Amino acid sequence: MQKRICAGTDRRLLYTVVPIPETMLEYVWDYGYLDPETETKYVRAMLNSCEKLNSDSSWFEKTAVLIKISQQFFREYEDASSLSQRDVAR
C-alpha cells in the first residue's frame, strides 16, 4: 500500500512534487502546444481506439466536440498547462 503524506491542511496527498535540480535544467525541453487542428486530429485518433464510440458516428462526433470544448474552457479559465493529452485518454 502506498504511504500517504499529510499536508499542512486536512488533505491527504499521494505524491509530493520537488523542484528539479539545477543540474538537470539543460535536459528540459519546451515542446510548446499543439495547434487546434492538430489537437482535434489527435483527439479523434485517440477516440478511434474506443470500440463503442467508433461504432456510432453520432456519439463519436459528440464526444470529440465535447472534449474540444472542455479543453478550450480549461485553457480560458485555468492555465493552459493544466491540460494534457493524457486527460483525453482518461
mmCIF file of C-alpha atoms in Angstrom:
data_model
loop_
_atom_site.group_PDB
_atom_site.id
_atom_site.type_symbol
_atom_site.label_atom_id
_atom_site.label_comp_id
_atom_site.label_asym_id
_atom_site.label_seq_id
_atom_site.Cartn_x
_atom_site.Cartn_y
_atom_site.Cartn_z
ATOM 1 C CA MET A 1 0.000 0.000 0.000
ATOM 2 C CA GLN A 2 1.300 3.448 -0.849
ATOM 3 C CA LYS A 3 2.099 5.715 2.036
ATOM 4 C CA ARG A 4 0.083 8.915 2.090
ATOM 5 C CA ILE A 5 1.606 12.157 3.257
ATOM 6 C CA CYS A 6 -0.367 14.650 5.329
ATOM 7 C CA ALA A 7 -0.023 18.208 4.108
ATOM 8 C CA GLY A 8 -0.473 21.264 6.303
ATOM 9 C CA THR A 9 -4.202 21.008 5.633
ATOM 10 C CA ASP A 10 -6.588 18.125 6.205
ATOM 11 C CA ARG A 11 -5.955 16.863 2.674
ATOM 12 C CA ARG A 12 -4.012 13.656 2.272
ATOM 13 C CA LEU A 13 -1.577 13.657 -0.629
ATOM 14 C CA LEU A 14 -0.424 10.597 -2.505
ATOM 15 C CA TYR A 15 2.539 12.266 -4.217
ATOM 16 C CA THR A 16 4.826 15.168 -3.478
ATOM 17 C CA VAL A 17 6.431 17.421 -6.075
ATOM 18 C CA VAL A 18 10.003 18.517 -5.578
ATOM 19 C CA PRO A 19 11.848 21.137 -7.642
ATOM 20 C CA ILE A 20 14.046 19.844 -10.433
ATOM 21 C CA PRO A 21 17.757 20.133 -9.592
ATOM 22 C CA GLU A 22 19.568 22.944 -11.401
ATOM 23 C CA THR A 23 21.990 20.458 -12.923
ATOM 24 C CA MET A 24 19.110 18.882 -14.855
ATOM 25 C CA LEU A 25 17.719 22.102 -16.354
ATOM 26 C CA GLU A 26 19.792 21.655 -19.516
ATOM 27 C CA TYR A 27 17.791 18.477 -20.210
ATOM 28 C CA VAL A 28 14.393 20.203 -20.061
ATOM 29 C CA TRP A 29 12.651 20.923 -23.370
ATOM 30 C CA ASP A 30 9.629 23.068 -24.055
ATOM 31 C CA TYR A 31 7.618 21.304 -26.714
ATOM 32 C CA GLY A 32 5.022 24.066 -26.834
ATOM 33 C CA TYR A 33 1.390 23.354 -27.631
ATOM 34 C CA LEU A 34 -0.468 21.698 -30.452
ATOM 35 C CA ASP A 35 -2.373 23.981 -32.789
ATOM 36 C CA PRO A 36 -6.182 23.462 -32.603
ATOM 37 C CA GLU A 37 -6.375 21.486 -35.856
ATOM 38 C CA THR A 38 -3.611 19.069 -34.849
ATOM 39 C CA GLU A 39 -5.109 18.669 -31.388
ATOM 40 C CA THR A 40 -8.504 17.792 -32.903
ATOM 41 C CA LYS A 41 -6.865 15.166 -35.129
ATOM 42 C CA TYR A 42 -5.015 13.745 -32.135
ATOM 43 C CA VAL A 43 -8.209 13.544 -30.034
ATOM 44 C CA ARG A 44 -10.068 11.834 -32.881
ATOM 45 C CA ALA A 45 -7.241 9.316 -33.268
ATOM 46 C CA MET A 46 -7.427 8.526 -29.554
ATOM 47 C CA LEU A 47 -11.211 8.164 -29.702
ATOM 48 C CA ASN A 48 -10.891 5.755 -32.636
ATOM 49 C CA SER A 49 -9.455 3.211 -30.208
ATOM 50 C CA CYS A 50 -12.774 3.133 -28.304
ATOM 51 C CA GLU A 51 -14.823 0.402 -29.962
ATOM 52 C CA LYS A 52 -18.208 1.581 -28.670
ATOM 53 C CA LEU A 53 -17.614 5.165 -29.828
ATOM 54 C CA ASN A 54 -16.114 4.064 -33.101
ATOM 55 C CA SER A 55 -19.214 2.040 -33.963
ATOM 56 C CA ASP A 56 -21.612 5.007 -33.538
ATOM 57 C CA SER A 57 -20.621 8.057 -35.587
ATOM 58 C CA SER A 58 -23.111 10.327 -33.796
ATOM 59 C CA TRP A 59 -21.646 9.572 -30.351
ATOM 60 C CA PHE A 60 -18.136 9.782 -31.766
ATOM 61 C CA GLU A 61 -18.733 13.306 -33.122
ATOM 62 C CA LYS A 62 -20.479 14.490 -29.951
ATOM 63 C CA THR A 63 -17.667 13.159 -27.765
ATOM 64 C CA ALA A 64 -14.976 14.750 -29.941
ATOM 65 C CA VAL A 65 -16.747 18.132 -29.819
ATOM 66 C CA LEU A 66 -17.326 17.846 -26.062
ATOM 67 C CA ILE A 67 -13.635 17.172 -25.421
ATOM 68 C CA LYS A 68 -12.615 20.071 -27.660
ATOM 69 C CA ILE A 69 -14.978 22.496 -25.889
ATOM 70 C CA SER A 70 -13.959 21.307 -22.422
ATOM 71 C CA GLN A 71 -10.281 21.778 -23.248
ATOM 72 C CA GLN A 72 -10.986 25.286 -24.570
ATOM 73 C CA PHE A 73 -12.826 26.045 -21.326
ATOM 74 C CA PHE A 74 -9.910 24.961 -19.151
ATOM 75 C CA ARG A 75 -7.436 26.927 -21.255
ATOM 76 C CA GLU A 76 -9.567 30.046 -20.899
ATOM 77 C CA TYR A 77 -10.404 29.794 -17.193
ATOM 78 C CA GLU A 78 -7.402 27.868 -15.874
ATOM 79 C CA ASP A 79 -3.828 27.694 -17.041
ATOM 80 C CA ALA A 80 -3.034 26.170 -20.424
ATOM 81 C CA SER A 81 -0.547 23.877 -18.714
ATOM 82 C CA SER A 82 -3.345 22.361 -16.611
ATOM 83 C CA LEU A 83 -4.306 20.222 -19.623
ATOM 84 C CA SER A 84 -2.577 17.347 -21.288
ATOM 85 C CA GLN A 85 -3.472 14.816 -23.937
ATOM 86 C CA ARG A 86 -3.342 12.176 -21.199
ATOM 87 C CA ASP A 87 -6.592 13.703 -19.949
ATOM 88 C CA VAL A 88 -8.240 12.617 -23.195
ATOM 89 C CA ALA A 89 -7.096 9.045 -22.634
ATOM 90 C CA ARG A 90 -8.528 9.057 -19.117
#
